[in-house]
RNA sequence: CGGGGCGUAGCGUAGUGGCUAGCGCGCCUGCUUUGGGAGCAGGAGACCGGGAGUUCGAAUCUCCCCGCCCCGACCA
């Protein structure tokens, strides 16, 4: 039984000055966590209990699915990460250090390499597969900007699993098993979440989905279709646009459009001099970018910005993407800044990408590649032909769902899980093979699957808290029942202690506020702040043989006969 | 890394050149109180983020450094 008289806990009456988001404020105020450095937190007893509860739900669901728990060190030698090039590619986000002999080490940000090597050292036959193993472990990433308390830290607890299969069908099956296990896990954690299509991105591999907990303070943006349930990360959102009707589009016509280097100025001149009714969406924006040192050209409708992150994710294999600077324009004198059009792209030799919204058969107003000149009736398929189509334009609320055409909404969320089909990227690099039934070596295919365990503490706090404080689902709370003894006589304190013992004997965890010197008001405030699901007040009702049972989440209060208290509480918790 | 804000006791803060750095919460002692963050009295607790400088005099002004928060870039 957790007794408040001795519990290592100090709640704060004021919000800490360095906390802004609700989960951070409340976890600090209620005495769950304390900041040590940017993105690095200590856990006090209440925090540890909650974290362990979440860990245990995750662990049970993993074990239930047949995955086996292992454990790796956080402190790792450089070698394996050198082979997969991540020692370099991970860049400044990797915590690196040296031992006394000058050997390079790192604090593991994720463990694909180590898991792959572990399987390699134990297994060598197709008969050993499939295999899924996992760990719950502390990860280290030197984030450029840790934020929102425990939501994005530099040290955090993650459950990471890895699946090993003989072939693609096996990988698909392991992936689905993980997906199902994640669904039951997050359901049990009492979270609201969406499963969202994601781009595999830097991890390589093909298929990837994120589990996103909707939350205004979340840092991920995703697209949701209210009609069919289609959900995608904004990077992964697909644009479906019908081809334009090229029939009857007049010949391309060059126009005199002085002083129109921007879309707004161009639309104004078009409406003034070349007939009305033009809007930015009739124009074509031709953005010059540098992708890993190579100039590329991207077409998007004039009323949309290029979403660099989205573009980069969809240009597979591009590590660095930036917009043209003056120096880049200097290298391409044929490009007239502000008046670039795709008509001469072939001549320039620069790869021309088009957003799907710039569909075949659509015609546009674009730059004419001459200062103060534009062209209209510039037809895709006749006047220019993109080398490739790529998702580049920003996604907006009201865009069409690629599945059903309904207007999508855009929402924010916290990423609490991510599942990947990695394929053979790591097994190939580290040479993880097994013998097939013909005695031939075959490269194993892998998946990786993560749950942000410490982040889930914050995400659940965000989703469940109210103006009074935290408000945990019963399986996660530090204790299921929070008993408050009030008054100055011994009776309520003795009764409360007895009630607590009875509940614990029934397997119900109890926190008992047995402080003799704290006023009732303080105890009520603390109970609400700490957020255990059931609060029982043992005090003045005792003269009638009653205790008061409150539901933290709803605020509902009921007097219950002391003799019925344990059974009534047990019923509430079942 | 760019932009903005901030750093005074465990927490929240006042103090913008001049007495011993003030207040609230929390903490300690005593008395009173005990169903919504109690009252009175007494007390402990601060190298005012660090360093250098300006000045008769610096929490306060100047420079450098460190740290923290927010927005952006970045983020398996």
Tab-separated table of N, CA, C and O (backbone and C1' of nucleotides) in Angstrom, chain A residues 13 17 29 35 38 90 141 144-145 147-148 152 158 203 309 486-488 519-521 524 526 528 540 548 550, chain B residues 1-2 10-13 24-28 33-38 67-76:
chain	number	residue	atom	x	y	z
A	13	UNK	N	2.013	23.212	-6.178
A	13	UNK	CA	0.768	23.948	-6.329
A	13	UNK	C	0.741	24.747	-7.628
A	13	UNK	O	-0.300	24.923	-8.244
A	17	UNK	N	7.535	26.622	-14.469
A	17	UNK	CA	7.651	27.671	-15.477
A	17	UNK	C	8.160	27.138	-16.811
A	17	UNK	O	7.884	27.718	-17.854
A	29	UNK	N	3.895	18.544	-11.829
A	29	UNK	CA	3.150	19.021	-10.659
A	29	UNK	C	2.736	17.877	-9.743
A	29	UNK	O	2.777	17.983	-8.523
A	35	UNK	N	12.781	17.269	-14.307
A	35	UNK	CA	13.737	17.478	-15.386
A	35	UNK	C	15.169	17.469	-14.870
A	35	UNK	O	15.453	18.057	-13.829
A	38	UNK	N	17.749	19.151	-20.737
A	38	UNK	CA	16.799	19.215	-21.840
A	38	UNK	C	16.530	17.807	-22.372
A	38	UNK	O	17.455	17.104	-22.777
A	90	UNK	N	23.675	8.542	-39.292
A	90	UNK	CA	22.811	9.010	-38.213
A	90	UNK	C	23.163	10.437	-37.801
A	90	UNK	O	22.380	11.128	-37.177
A	141	UNK	N	18.866	9.462	-28.269
A	141	UNK	CA	19.015	10.222	-29.509
A	141	UNK	C	19.252	11.668	-29.132
A	141	UNK	O	18.463	12.258	-28.392
A	144	UNK	N	17.860	17.398	-32.058
A	144	UNK	CA	18.195	18.803	-32.262
A	144	UNK	C	17.357	19.672	-31.334
A	144	UNK	O	17.829	20.659	-30.796
A	145	UNK	N	16.101	19.272	-31.167
A	145	UNK	CA	15.263	20.046	-30.252
A	145	UNK	C	14.335	19.126	-29.483
A	145	UNK	O	13.245	18.796	-29.947
A	147	UNK	N	11.486	18.358	-26.915
A	147	UNK	CA	10.373	19.264	-26.593
A	147	UNK	C	9.227	18.569	-25.879
A	147	UNK	O	9.186	17.344	-25.808
A	148	UNK	N	8.343	19.375	-25.371
A	148	UNK	CA	7.103	18.890	-24.756
A	148	UNK	C	7.351	17.852	-23.669
A	148	UNK	O	6.675	16.842	-23.611
A	152	UNK	N	9.093	14.252	-26.536
A	152	UNK	CA	10.299	14.062	-27.351
A	152	UNK	C	11.519	14.308	-26.488
A	152	UNK	O	11.934	15.449	-26.289
A	158	UNK	N	11.707	2.611	-25.108
A	158	UNK	CA	11.030	2.134	-26.305
A	158	UNK	C	10.959	0.617	-26.267
A	158	UNK	O	11.867	-0.048	-25.775
A	203	UNK	N	14.476	4.455	-43.337
A	203	UNK	CA	14.696	3.102	-42.858
A	203	UNK	C	14.753	2.107	-44.007
A	203	UNK	O	15.122	0.955	-43.805
A	309	UNK	N	9.398	18.231	-47.062
A	309	UNK	CA	9.523	16.961	-46.351
A	309	UNK	C	8.787	15.857	-47.127
A	309	UNK	O	9.284	14.756	-47.316
A	486	UNK	N	-10.061	11.568	6.319
A	486	UNK	CA	-10.180	12.954	6.787
A	486	UNK	C	-10.625	12.973	8.246
A	486	UNK	O	-11.086	11.966	8.785
A	487	UNK	N	-10.498	14.138	8.862
A	487	UNK	CA	-10.927	14.284	10.251
A	487	UNK	C	-9.731	14.272	11.176
A	487	UNK	O	-8.580	14.158	10.755
A	488	UNK	N	-10.017	14.431	12.487
A	488	UNK	CA	-8.917	14.491	13.444
A	488	UNK	C	-8.877	13.294	14.373
A	488	UNK	O	-7.934	13.127	15.126
A	519	UNK	N	-4.885	19.165	5.482
A	519	UNK	CA	-6.334	19.393	5.532
A	519	UNK	C	-7.032	18.570	4.452
A	519	UNK	O	-6.402	18.104	3.502
A	520	UNK	N	-8.328	18.407	4.637
A	520	UNK	CA	-9.093	17.606	3.683
A	520	UNK	C	-8.968	18.181	2.279
A	520	UNK	O	-8.815	17.448	1.298
A	521	UNK	N	-9.021	19.501	2.188
A	521	UNK	CA	-8.949	20.134	0.872
A	521	UNK	C	-7.659	19.778	0.138
A	521	UNK	O	-7.671	19.473	-1.049
A	524	UNK	N	-7.894	16.211	-1.155
A	524	UNK	CA	-8.765	16.077	-2.331
A	524	UNK	C	-8.049	16.581	-3.580
A	524	UNK	O	-8.082	15.945	-4.637
A	526	UNK	N	-4.858	16.846	-4.124
A	526	UNK	CA	-3.774	15.943	-4.491
A	526	UNK	C	-4.310	14.680	-5.164
A	526	UNK	O	-3.746	14.203	-6.140
A	528	UNK	N	-6.999	14.311	-6.880
A	528	UNK	CA	-7.439	14.614	-8.245
A	528	UNK	C	-6.245	14.857	-9.159
A	528	UNK	O	-6.236	14.460	-10.324
A	540	UNK	N	-16.452	12.000	7.399
A	540	UNK	CA	-17.649	12.308	8.188
A	540	UNK	C	-18.829	11.382	7.890
A	540	UNK	O	-19.737	11.264	8.696
A	548	UNK	N	-17.464	7.560	0.994
A	548	UNK	CA	-17.854	8.147	-0.283
A	548	UNK	C	-16.955	7.594	-1.376
A	548	UNK	O	-15.728	7.631	-1.236
A	550	UNK	N	-15.815	7.969	-5.233
A	550	UNK	CA	-15.854	8.909	-6.353
A	550	UNK	C	-15.158	8.304	-7.563
A	550	UNK	O	-14.124	7.643	-7.434
B	1	C	P	25.105	25.053	-32.941
B	1	C	O5'	24.221	25.550	-34.156
B	1	C	C5'	24.796	25.859	-35.418
B	1	C	C4'	23.690	26.185	-36.370
B	1	C	C3'	22.803	27.360	-35.975
B	1	C	O3'	23.402	28.599	-36.276
B	1	C	C1'	21.442	25.572	-36.738
B	2	G	P	22.812	29.936	-35.573
B	2	G	O5'	21.494	30.222	-36.420
B	2	G	C5'	21.462	31.263	-37.389
B	2	G	C4'	20.047	31.493	-37.840
B	2	G	C3'	19.169	32.267	-36.870
B	2	G	O3'	19.355	33.664	-36.947
B	2	G	C1'	18.009	30.339	-37.562
B	10	G	P	16.937	25.894	-3.534
B	10	G	O5'	15.776	24.832	-3.789
B	10	G	C5'	16.016	23.626	-4.488
B	10	G	C4'	14.677	22.958	-4.666
B	10	G	C3'	13.677	23.792	-5.465
B	10	G	O3'	13.777	23.522	-6.841
B	10	G	C1'	12.701	23.140	-3.407
B	11	C	P	13.528	24.681	-7.901
B	11	C	O5'	11.951	24.898	-7.808
B	11	C	C5'	11.063	23.918	-8.338
B	11	C	C4'	9.639	24.395	-8.180
B	11	C	C3'	9.349	25.788	-8.728
B	11	C	O3'	9.158	25.782	-10.130
B	11	C	C1'	8.444	25.616	-6.576
B	12	G	P	9.539	27.102	-10.961
B	12	G	O5'	8.397	28.122	-10.542
B	12	G	C5'	7.045	27.860	-10.881
B	12	G	C4'	6.162	28.943	-10.329
B	12	G	C3'	6.566	30.352	-10.706
B	12	G	O3'	6.159	30.679	-12.025
B	12	G	C1'	6.060	30.270	-8.404
B	13	U	P	6.922	31.818	-12.825
B	13	U	O5'	6.580	33.090	-11.926
B	13	U	C5'	7.430	34.212	-11.899
B	13	U	C4'	7.036	35.041	-10.713
B	13	U	C3'	7.778	36.365	-10.581
B	13	U	O3'	7.138	37.372	-11.346
B	13	U	C1'	7.809	35.225	-8.497
B	24	G	P	4.585	36.328	2.625
B	24	G	O5'	3.929	35.402	1.513
B	24	G	C5'	2.646	35.735	0.968
B	24	G	C4'	2.294	34.741	-0.116
B	24	G	C3'	2.463	33.276	0.270
B	24	G	O3'	1.367	32.787	1.023
B	24	G	C1'	3.460	33.637	-1.829
B	25	C	P	1.596	31.546	1.991
B	25	C	O5'	1.947	30.327	1.030
B	25	C	C5'	0.944	29.720	0.224
B	25	C	C4'	1.550	28.660	-0.659
B	25	C	C3'	2.226	27.509	0.072
B	25	C	O3'	1.301	26.544	0.545
B	25	C	C1'	3.612	28.244	-1.696
B	26	G	P	1.545	25.816	1.933
B	26	G	O5'	2.888	24.992	1.646
B	26	G	C5'	2.881	23.878	0.764
B	26	G	C4'	4.290	23.385	0.545
B	26	G	C3'	5.064	23.051	1.817
B	26	G	O3'	4.753	21.751	2.285
B	26	G	C1'	6.409	24.389	0.430
B	27	C	P	4.738	21.470	3.843
B	27	C	O5'	6.263	21.661	4.261
B	27	C	C5'	7.257	20.782	3.772
B	27	C	C4'	8.604	21.153	4.345
B	27	C	C3'	8.627	21.347	5.863
B	27	C	O3'	8.736	20.110	6.540
B	27	C	C1'	9.736	23.159	4.836
B	28	C	P	7.965	19.903	7.893
B	28	C	O5'	8.905	20.670	8.908
B	28	C	C5'	10.212	20.196	9.213
B	28	C	C4'	10.847	21.099	10.236
B	28	C	C3'	9.994	21.381	11.460
B	28	C	O3'	10.082	20.335	12.406
B	28	C	C1'	10.866	23.409	10.656
B	33	U	P	-9.050	23.784	18.498
B	33	U	O5'	-8.920	23.935	16.921
B	33	U	C5'	-10.015	24.380	16.171
B	33	U	C4'	-9.662	24.547	14.710
B	33	U	C3'	-10.061	23.380	13.813
B	33	U	O3'	-11.448	23.406	13.525
B	33	U	C1'	-7.904	24.134	13.219
B	34	U	P	-12.215	22.030	13.667
B	34	U	O5'	-11.821	21.294	12.311
B	34	U	C5'	-11.911	21.987	11.060
B	34	U	C4'	-11.332	21.122	9.976
B	34	U	C3'	-11.975	19.739	9.918
B	34	U	O3'	-12.171	19.368	8.575
B	34	U	C1'	-9.625	19.545	10.167
B	35	G	P	-13.660	19.359	8.017
B	35	G	O5'	-13.292	18.798	6.559
B	35	G	C5'	-12.620	19.648	5.610
B	35	G	C4'	-13.417	19.646	4.333
B	35	G	C3'	-14.819	20.221	4.473
B	35	G	O3'	-15.199	20.861	3.260
B	35	G	C1'	-14.962	17.974	3.807
B	36	G	P	-14.508	22.237	2.876
B	36	G	O5'	-13.119	21.696	2.316
B	36	G	C5'	-11.942	22.521	2.324
B	36	G	C4'	-11.447	22.699	0.925
B	36	G	C3'	-12.232	23.710	0.090
B	36	G	O3'	-11.308	24.383	-0.767
B	36	G	C1'	-12.199	21.646	-1.007
B	37	G	P	-10.377	25.492	0.038
B	37	G	O5'	-9.085	24.643	0.350
B	37	G	C5'	-8.284	24.193	-0.720
B	37	G	C4'	-6.913	23.876	-0.190
B	37	G	C3'	-6.095	25.109	0.176
B	37	G	O3'	-5.185	24.699	1.172
B	37	G	C1'	-5.030	23.923	-1.562
B	38	A	P	-5.651	24.756	2.713
B	38	A	O5'	-6.184	26.227	2.953
B	38	A	C5'	-5.510	27.076	3.810
B	38	A	C4'	-6.373	27.382	5.010
B	38	A	C3'	-5.678	28.278	5.995
B	38	A	O3'	-5.775	29.619	5.580
B	38	A	C1'	-6.710	26.495	7.142
B	67	G	P	25.346	24.449	-22.618
B	67	G	O5'	24.081	24.626	-21.673
B	67	G	C5'	24.003	23.918	-20.455
B	67	G	C4'	22.860	24.432	-19.633
B	67	G	C3'	21.492	24.346	-20.291
B	67	G	O3'	20.954	23.052	-20.193
B	67	G	C1'	21.753	26.475	-19.295
B	68	C	P	19.943	22.530	-21.332
B	68	C	O5'	18.604	23.326	-20.990
B	68	C	C5'	17.893	23.030	-19.811
B	68	C	C4'	16.770	24.001	-19.618
B	68	C	C3'	15.767	24.084	-20.757
B	68	C	O3'	14.849	23.018	-20.715
B	68	C	C1'	16.327	26.267	-20.052
B	69	C	P	14.175	22.503	-22.064
B	69	C	O5'	13.087	23.627	-22.329
B	69	C	C5'	11.973	23.766	-21.476
B	69	C	C4'	11.154	24.964	-21.894
B	69	C	C3'	10.697	24.966	-23.347
B	69	C	O3'	9.561	24.163	-23.545
B	69	C	C1'	11.581	27.081	-22.809
B	70	C	P	9.313	23.504	-24.973
B	70	C	O5'	8.823	24.757	-25.835
B	70	C	C5'	7.574	25.375	-25.580
B	70	C	C4'	7.396	26.574	-26.482
B	70	C	C3'	7.559	26.306	-27.975
B	70	C	O3'	6.403	25.753	-28.547
B	70	C	C1'	8.778	28.238	-27.404
B	71	C	P	6.561	24.779	-29.810
B	71	C	O5'	6.858	25.799	-31.003
B	71	C	C5'	5.885	26.742	-31.435
B	71	C	C4'	6.426	27.564	-32.574
B	71	C	C3'	7.088	26.787	-33.704
B	71	C	O3'	6.158	26.211	-34.596
B	71	C	C1'	8.458	28.600	-33.121
B	72	G	P	6.494	24.809	-35.297
B	72	G	O5'	7.743	25.171	-36.221
B	72	G	C5'	7.553	25.883	-37.440
B	72	G	C4'	8.862	26.300	-38.035
B	72	G	C3'	9.771	25.183	-38.540
B	72	G	O3'	9.343	24.661	-39.784
B	72	G	C1'	11.056	26.776	-37.376
B	73	A	P	9.672	23.167	-40.169
B	73	A	O5'	11.258	23.188	-40.338
B	73	A	C5'	11.863	23.730	-41.512
B	73	A	C4'	13.358	23.582	-41.444
B	73	A	C3'	13.871	22.148	-41.268
B	73	A	O3'	13.974	21.450	-42.492
B	73	A	C1'	14.915	23.541	-39.696
B	74	C	P	13.540	19.929	-42.572
B	74	C	O5'	14.421	19.243	-41.438
B	74	C	C5'	15.804	18.967	-41.646
B	74	C	C4'	16.409	18.399	-40.391
B	74	C	C3'	15.843	17.040	-39.950
B	74	C	O3'	16.463	15.959	-40.628
B	74	C	C1'	15.882	18.499	-38.100
B	75	C	P	15.557	14.673	-41.034
B	75	C	O5'	15.144	14.070	-39.619
B	75	C	C5'	16.102	13.417	-38.805
B	75	C	C4'	15.477	13.057	-37.480
B	75	C	C3'	14.312	12.075	-37.551
B	75	C	O3'	14.762	10.737	-37.578
B	75	C	C1'	13.738	13.906	-36.156
B	76	A	P	14.381	9.762	-38.833
B	76	A	O5'	14.604	8.291	-38.261
B	76	A	C5'	15.902	7.794	-38.220
B	76	A	C4'	15.909	6.289	-38.243
B	76	A	C3'	14.888	5.626	-39.181
B	76	A	O3'	15.490	4.466	-39.743
B	76	A	C1'	14.591	4.852	-36.987
